[in-house]
């Protein structure tokens, strides 16, 4: 299948898409020192059937699948744009879940990974 660009994608468009992919993959693949992949619980929101109150408490529910979908369909205009979706998700997790819960602690850890990765990618 020959894919001829009618118009060559602008350089910074591909640079941005590479940075967005790197940020997403870094969070998705992050493992703690014991080798546990923290992102797995964040892949899919809890079901409305099992957790109806979740959708009362959390006004803007979001999960990794939604962020992944937005990445695939080029809906992010900047790194900060994607970071704000990650921060929203982790804030949701810290709002709904108890501070002594594993998901609360994992949200804080992954939020730090997101912010550190953003800073590193900004320098490149
Ligand atoms: C107890 N149960 C609802 C925890 C649980 C189970 C799954 N998920 C949560 N809590 C969340 O906040 C959450 C978020 Cl942000 C994104 C994706 C999945 C989530």
CSV table of C-alpha atoms and ligand atoms in Angstrom, one decimal:
chain,number,residue,atom,x,y,z
A,1,UNK,CA,0.0,0.0,0.0
A,2,UNK,CA,1.7,3.2,-1.1
A,3,UNK,CA,0.9,6.0,1.2
A,4,UNK,CA,1.7,9.3,-0.6
A,5,UNK,CA,1.5,12.4,1.5
A,6,UNK,CA,-0.3,15.0,-0.4
A,7,UNK,CA,1.1,17.4,2.1
A,8,UNK,CA,4.2,16.4,4.2
A,9,UNK,CA,3.3,16.4,7.9
A,10,UNK,CA,5.0,19.4,9.5
A,11,UNK,CA,8.2,18.5,11.4
A,12,UNK,CA,6.9,19.6,14.8
A,13,UNK,CA,3.6,17.7,14.3
A,14,UNK,CA,5.7,14.4,14.2
A,15,UNK,CA,7.9,15.6,17.1
A,16,UNK,CA,4.8,16.3,19.2
A,17,UNK,CA,3.2,12.9,18.3
A,18,UNK,CA,6.5,11.1,19.3
A,19,UNK,CA,6.6,13.0,22.7
A,20,UNK,CA,2.9,12.2,23.3
A,21,UNK,CA,3.5,8.5,22.6
A,22,UNK,CA,6.6,8.5,24.8
A,23,UNK,CA,4.7,10.1,27.7
A,24,UNK,CA,1.8,7.7,27.4
A,25,UNK,CA,4.0,4.6,27.1
A,26,UNK,CA,6.2,5.7,30.1
A,27,UNK,CA,3.1,5.8,32.3
A,28,UNK,CA,1.5,2.7,30.8
A,29,UNK,CA,4.7,0.6,31.2
A,30,UNK,CA,6.0,2.0,34.6
A,31,UNK,CA,6.8,-0.7,37.1
A,32,UNK,CA,7.7,-0.2,40.7
A,33,UNK,CA,10.9,-1.7,42.2
A,34,UNK,CA,9.0,-5.0,42.8
A,35,UNK,CA,8.1,-5.2,39.1
A,36,UNK,CA,4.4,-4.3,39.6
A,37,UNK,CA,2.8,-2.4,36.7
A,38,UNK,CA,0.9,0.4,38.4
A,39,UNK,CA,-1.2,1.5,35.4
A,40,UNK,CA,-3.2,-1.7,35.0
A,41,UNK,CA,-6.1,-0.7,37.3
A,42,UNK,CA,-6.4,2.6,35.5
A,43,UNK,CA,-7.0,1.0,32.1
A,44,UNK,CA,-10.8,0.8,32.4
A,45,UNK,CA,-13.2,2.9,34.7
A,46,UNK,CA,-15.2,0.9,37.3
A,47,UNK,CA,-18.5,-0.3,36.0
A,48,UNK,CA,-21.6,1.9,36.6
A,49,UNK,CA,-23.3,-1.2,37.9
A,50,UNK,CA,-20.8,-2.0,40.5
A,51,UNK,CA,-19.9,1.6,41.5
A,52,UNK,CA,-22.9,3.9,40.7
A,53,UNK,CA,-21.7,6.4,43.3
A,54,UNK,CA,-18.4,6.7,41.4
A,55,UNK,CA,-20.3,8.6,38.7
A,56,UNK,CA,-22.0,10.8,41.3
A,57,UNK,CA,-18.7,11.8,43.0
A,58,UNK,CA,-16.5,12.0,39.9
A,59,UNK,CA,-17.8,14.7,37.5
A,60,UNK,CA,-15.3,14.0,34.7
A,61,UNK,CA,-14.4,10.3,34.7
A,62,UNK,CA,-11.5,9.3,32.5
A,63,UNK,CA,-9.4,6.2,32.1
A,64,UNK,CA,-6.3,5.1,30.2
A,65,UNK,CA,-8.3,3.7,27.3
A,66,UNK,CA,-9.9,7.1,26.7
A,67,UNK,CA,-6.4,8.8,26.8
A,68,UNK,CA,-5.1,6.1,24.4
A,69,UNK,CA,-8.1,6.7,22.1
A,70,UNK,CA,-7.4,10.5,22.1
A,71,UNK,CA,-3.8,9.9,21.3
A,72,UNK,CA,-4.6,7.6,18.4
A,73,UNK,CA,-7.0,10.1,16.9
A,74,UNK,CA,-4.6,13.1,17.3
A,75,UNK,CA,-6.8,15.0,19.8
A,76,UNK,CA,-3.9,16.3,21.9
A,77,UNK,CA,-2.5,19.6,20.7
A,78,UNK,CA,0.4,19.7,23.2
A,79,UNK,CA,2.2,17.7,25.9
A,80,UNK,CA,0.4,19.8,28.6
A,81,UNK,CA,-2.9,18.8,27.0
A,82,UNK,CA,-2.2,15.1,27.6
A,83,UNK,CA,-0.6,15.8,31.0
A,84,UNK,CA,-3.8,17.5,32.1
A,85,UNK,CA,-5.8,14.4,31.3
A,86,UNK,CA,-3.5,12.3,33.3
A,87,UNK,CA,-3.6,14.8,36.3
A,88,UNK,CA,-7.5,14.7,36.0
A,89,UNK,CA,-7.5,10.9,36.1
A,90,UNK,CA,-5.1,10.7,39.1
A,91,UNK,CA,-7.0,13.5,40.9
A,92,UNK,CA,-10.2,11.5,40.3
A,93,UNK,CA,-8.6,8.4,41.8
A,94,UNK,CA,-7.4,10.4,44.9
A,95,UNK,CA,-10.9,11.9,45.3
A,96,UNK,CA,-12.9,8.7,45.2
A,97,UNK,CA,-10.5,6.2,46.8
A,98,UNK,CA,-9.2,6.3,50.5
A,99,UNK,CA,-5.7,7.7,51.1
A,100,UNK,CA,-4.6,4.3,52.5
A,101,UNK,CA,-5.8,2.4,49.4
A,102,UNK,CA,-3.2,1.0,46.9
A,103,UNK,CA,-4.9,2.8,44.0
A,104,UNK,CA,-4.6,6.2,45.8
A,105,UNK,CA,-0.8,5.6,46.4
A,106,UNK,CA,-0.4,4.3,42.8
A,107,UNK,CA,-2.1,7.4,41.4
A,108,UNK,CA,0.3,9.7,43.3
A,109,UNK,CA,3.3,7.7,42.1
A,110,UNK,CA,2.1,7.7,38.4
A,111,UNK,CA,1.3,11.4,38.6
A,112,UNK,CA,4.9,12.1,39.6
A,113,UNK,CA,6.1,9.9,36.7
A,114,UNK,CA,3.9,11.9,34.3
A,115,UNK,CA,5.2,15.3,35.6
A,116,UNK,CA,8.9,14.2,35.6
A,117,UNK,CA,8.5,12.7,32.1
A,118,UNK,CA,6.9,15.9,30.8
A,119,UNK,CA,9.9,18.0,32.1
A,120,UNK,CA,12.4,15.6,30.5
A,121,UNK,CA,10.5,15.6,27.1
A,122,UNK,CA,10.3,19.4,27.2
A,123,UNK,CA,14.1,19.7,27.4
A,124,UNK,CA,14.6,17.4,24.4
B,1,LIG,C1,-13.0,1.0,44.3
B,1,LIG,N1,-12.8,1.1,42.8
B,1,LIG,C2,-13.8,2.0,42.2
B,1,LIG,C3,-11.5,1.6,42.5
B,1,LIG,C4,-11.2,1.6,41.1
B,1,LIG,C5,-11.1,0.6,40.2
B,1,LIG,C6,-10.8,1.1,38.9
B,1,LIG,N2,-10.7,2.5,39.1
B,1,LIG,C7,-10.9,2.8,40.3
B,1,LIG,N3,-10.9,4.1,40.8
B,1,LIG,C8,-10.5,5.1,39.9
B,1,LIG,O1,-10.6,6.3,40.4
B,1,LIG,C9,-10.2,4.7,38.5
B,1,LIG,C10,-9.7,5.7,37.6
B,1,LIG,CL1,-9.5,7.3,38.1
B,1,LIG,C11,-9.5,5.3,36.3
B,1,LIG,C12,-9.7,4.0,35.8
B,1,LIG,C13,-10.0,3.1,36.8
B,1,LIG,C14,-10.3,3.4,38.1
